[in-house]
Amino acid sequence: MVSQFAIEVRNLTYKFKESSDPSVVDINLQIPWNTRSLVVGANGAGKSTLLKLLSGKHLCLDGKILVNGLDPFSPLSMNQVDDDESVEDSTNYQTTTYLGTEWCHMSIINRDIGVLELLKSIGFDHFRERGERLVRILDIDVRWRMHRLSDGQKRRVQLAMGLLKPWRVLLLDEVTVDLDVIARARLLEFLKWETETRRCSVVYATHIFDGLAKWPNQVYHMKSGKIVDNLDYQKDVEFSEVVNAKVNGQVAFENDNNKVVISKVNSLHPLALEWLKRDNQIPDKEIGI
Amino acid sequence: MSAPAQNYKIADISLAAFGRKEIELAEHEMPGLMAIRKAYGDVQPLKGARIAGCLHMTIQTAVLIETLVALGAEVTWSSCNIYSTQDHAAAAIAASGVPVFAWKGETEEEYLWCIEQQLFAFKDNKKLNLILDDGGDLTTLVHEKHPEMLEDCFGLSEETTTGVHHLYRMVKEGKLKVPAINVNDSVTKSKFDNLYGCRESLVDGIKRATDVMLAGKVAVVAGYGDVGKGCAAALRGMGARVLVTEIDPINALQAAMEGYQVVTMEDASHIGQVFVTTTGCRDIINGEHFINMPEDAIVCNIGHFDIEIDVAWLKANAKECINIKPQVDRYLLSSGRHVILLANGRLVNLGCATGHSSFVMSCSFSNQVLAQIALFKSNDKSFREKHIEFQKTGPFEVGVHVLPKILDEAVAKFHLGNLGVRLTKLSKVQSEYLGIPEEGPFKADHYRY
């Protein structure tokens, strides 16, 4: 059967062995299919821990996590056959994909190995069409050698590798920070398209909010391991032309409901985007798929 | 290469290509395993074998796993230590189609979860019929929690001293349910692994962790078994002044006759600057000793279990603990002095370095492969007659067995070519004179090298 929610969490608490306090406390969550969720919070609020638990990187003993209706820690859940796909199709999906900052910091990836070789090692030939789309979107030259890449180029390689095999739930943990504005815009547009065209969802934790005004369906605010705010984007968030705004990006909370009104924000993002479009002679329509 | 495994849990599959490159290098340094593939590949002696392996998931182990697969076996794997997994090795093995459940930095709960998973990861939900163990955790778990899996099991092979001790204890308590081959006591395993392996990997671990110069320092080696002999030789070779502690009078006398001073840990703890435990026992270094140690004494273990050094005491009683870098912790004691603990009291050569060199592991793992073949083919009379080195192997009773001398010698033979050795052959006349077959074995079982 197809699960009702992409992610369902009940009473989740997780403490690292060396810590005195839990990193994540009493989380309850239901994330629908075909959605893009944003996770916001201070450094140390528990965003990364939550995403890693949802991806099955840690064995959680306290609380329940279901992703695609299954325990994400179990390897068997990674290739479950769902009712809406054939057995053959099921080998072409994995339940969760987690992409975090740590991949680019591992010394092993600075060895002399070709990007094409890396992509082939995880199924580039099998997912050829999808792989080529990712290479194009992320502007990767498959002849690149890993030991000669900039941080941003390594990040593109990581994303192409990580996204190559189709996923049901994608967990992005501040993984776009090294990308230029063009690459980031293209990636976000691709992910939006994915969630609109097939059964999947994205959860994205970040500190960089430029270019995200139209992107999420849901915003979760974490503090001290807890989810303290939960906004339904369409219902609760309004962008308004507040003529008399006293500050750049004034925020008004309406106390009688969950609504948030945000005034116009000055940002250099459009300028950076326009410069890079011109620098690389990229037509406007090319930002999209 | 077969289809990618669908059932595995590792840190990061994207590291597979990096692991594959190192495996290719390791193959050249593991001539025994490569020679075994060549010698038995056509025969496929492990076809139908379903081997559950619990052994450090490293690049060298990847070559072992692929050798078992090349001989026809279906294999599942977990690590026998929560820190020893090389994540790129695990990735390469998972990518090659073997269910592997291991990643560096497992929690204790995850460690046991991994062993459980591998038991249920064989094709068509079949049960294991062979166990390849290191330290006994897999053997213990199967005996205690899943004894039904032992009904059609041909047996197990055990890699290390502490695991073998556990096996003998199980025999004594009447708990062992299948034949076990004590691979550890093969000469080409214990002597080579412990002596030559530790001789190189101990200093490798200490130096990567601390960059310390060993020349002139007082180094204390607890235990003078094979591991201790290797460690003492390495430290002395680096110019350290080596003290040995030992309970066994024969080993103690051996140490003295090698020129080491044999003392108690109570004596040594005052003056030792580097401490290495090798005994496979517990509480070799405890609070009483820590308090005595000079400033920044380095303490590490190269025996299998992490209770050789009383780390719990250290954590409970230290005034402060600073993690200098991964696997290097500096504790401030009530004495006002510091102690540097490597790999949290676990295997220093795996936690702080990459374990034994590939060649030494090739000797060790070749024994494992031959042991698995011996167990699996123990009732196959025609196989044993055709391959003379397996003539005396099996049928095995429930109990702990050692590989016959001729197989031990076979392991050595598989390695000679790589070192340019040209072996002298017994002539017919010499063979008759000595009463030794031309093909071996050349020594009696009780001979100690």
PDB file of C-alpha atoms in Angstrom, chain A residues 14 17 55-59 61 72-76 79 91 103 106 108-109 111-113 117-118 121-122 146 161 165, chain B residues 5-19 21-22 82 88 95 101 103 107-110 113 117 120:
ATOM      1  CA  TYR A  14      17.203  11.395  20.346  1.00  0.00           C
ATOM      2  CA  LYS A  17      25.768   9.076  23.712  1.00  0.00           C
ATOM      3  CA  SER A  55      17.103   9.478   6.629  1.00  0.00           C
ATOM      4  CA  GLY A  56      17.936   6.495   8.812  1.00  0.00           C
ATOM      5  CA  LYS A  57      21.519   7.434   9.596  1.00  0.00           C
ATOM      6  CA  HIS A  58      21.033   6.840  13.300  1.00  0.00           C
ATOM      7  CA  LEU A  59      19.199   4.068  15.114  1.00  0.00           C
ATOM      8  CA  LEU A  61      15.301   3.948  20.258  1.00  0.00           C
ATOM      9  CA  PRO A  72      14.069   4.476   7.572  1.00  0.00           C
ATOM     10  CA  PHE A  73      16.900   2.850   9.527  1.00  0.00           C
ATOM     11  CA  SER A  74      16.145  -0.557   8.031  1.00  0.00           C
ATOM     12  CA  PRO A  75      17.918  -1.227   4.729  1.00  0.00           C
ATOM     13  CA  LEU A  76      14.877  -3.182   3.551  1.00  0.00           C
ATOM     14  CA  ASN A  79      13.766  -0.549  -1.790  1.00  0.00           C
ATOM     15  CA  THR A  91      14.652  -1.114  -7.914  1.00  0.00           C
ATOM     16  CA  TRP A 103      30.680  14.756   2.049  1.00  0.00           C
ATOM     17  CA  MET A 106      36.002  14.055   3.677  1.00  0.00           C
ATOM     18  CA  ILE A 108      38.990  10.774   0.569  1.00  0.00           C
ATOM     19  CA  ILE A 109      37.107  12.714  -2.113  1.00  0.00           C
ATOM     20  CA  ARG A 111      41.853  11.895  -4.584  1.00  0.00           C
ATOM     21  CA  ASP A 112      42.518  11.854  -8.294  1.00  0.00           C
ATOM     22  CA  ILE A 113      39.378  10.235  -9.639  1.00  0.00           C
ATOM     23  CA  GLU A 117      33.959   7.358 -13.013  1.00  0.00           C
ATOM     24  CA  LEU A 118      32.255   8.393  -9.787  1.00  0.00           C
ATOM     25  CA  SER A 121      30.040   3.796  -9.868  1.00  0.00           C
ATOM     26  CA  ILE A 122      26.557   4.622  -8.619  1.00  0.00           C
ATOM     27  CA  MET A 146      38.107  15.481  -8.034  1.00  0.00           C
ATOM     28  CA  MET A 161      25.639  11.675  -7.349  1.00  0.00           C
ATOM     29  CA  LYS A 165      18.895   7.505  -8.119  1.00  0.00           C
TER      30      LYS A 165
ATOM     31  CA  ALA B   5      23.229  -5.065  -3.317  1.00  0.00           C
ATOM     32  CA  GLN B   6      19.749  -3.972  -2.387  1.00  0.00           C
ATOM     33  CA  ASN B   7      20.216  -4.897   1.239  1.00  0.00           C
ATOM     34  CA  TYR B   8      23.047  -3.147   3.012  1.00  0.00           C
ATOM     35  CA  LYS B   9      23.634  -0.372   5.471  1.00  0.00           C
ATOM     36  CA  ILE B  10      26.833   1.627   5.279  1.00  0.00           C
ATOM     37  CA  ALA B  11      27.861   5.235   5.694  1.00  0.00           C
ATOM     38  CA  ASP B  12      27.978   6.341   2.069  1.00  0.00           C
ATOM     39  CA  ILE B  13      27.657   4.319  -1.136  1.00  0.00           C
ATOM     40  CA  SER B  14      29.230   7.175  -3.105  1.00  0.00           C
ATOM     41  CA  LEU B  15      32.617   6.153  -1.687  1.00  0.00           C
ATOM     42  CA  ALA B  16      32.547   2.848  -3.573  1.00  0.00           C
ATOM     43  CA  ALA B  17      34.799   4.024  -6.405  1.00  0.00           C
ATOM     44  CA  PHE B  18      37.448   5.188  -3.952  1.00  0.00           C
ATOM     45  CA  GLY B  19      37.281   1.860  -2.146  1.00  0.00           C
ATOM     46  CA  LYS B  21      40.893   1.692  -6.202  1.00  0.00           C
ATOM     47  CA  GLU B  22      42.387   0.715  -2.862  1.00  0.00           C
ATOM     48  CA  ILE B  82      32.528  -0.106  16.151  1.00  0.00           C
ATOM     49  CA  HIS B  88      35.053   3.307   1.471  1.00  0.00           C
ATOM     50  CA  ALA B  95      28.397  -1.881  -4.530  1.00  0.00           C
ATOM     51  CA  PHE B 101      26.173  -3.742   7.599  1.00  0.00           C
ATOM     52  CA  TRP B 103      30.052   1.995   9.308  1.00  0.00           C
ATOM     53  CA  THR B 107      26.761   2.977  18.587  1.00  0.00           C
ATOM     54  CA  GLU B 108      26.671  -0.187  20.695  1.00  0.00           C
ATOM     55  CA  GLU B 109      22.999  -0.670  19.798  1.00  0.00           C
ATOM     56  CA  GLU B 110      23.739  -0.175  16.110  1.00  0.00           C
ATOM     57  CA  TRP B 113      21.660  -4.356  15.061  1.00  0.00           C
ATOM     58  CA  GLN B 117      20.733  -7.801  10.047  1.00  0.00           C
ATOM     59  CA  PHE B 120      18.665 -12.330   7.638  1.00  0.00           C
TER      60      PHE B 120
END
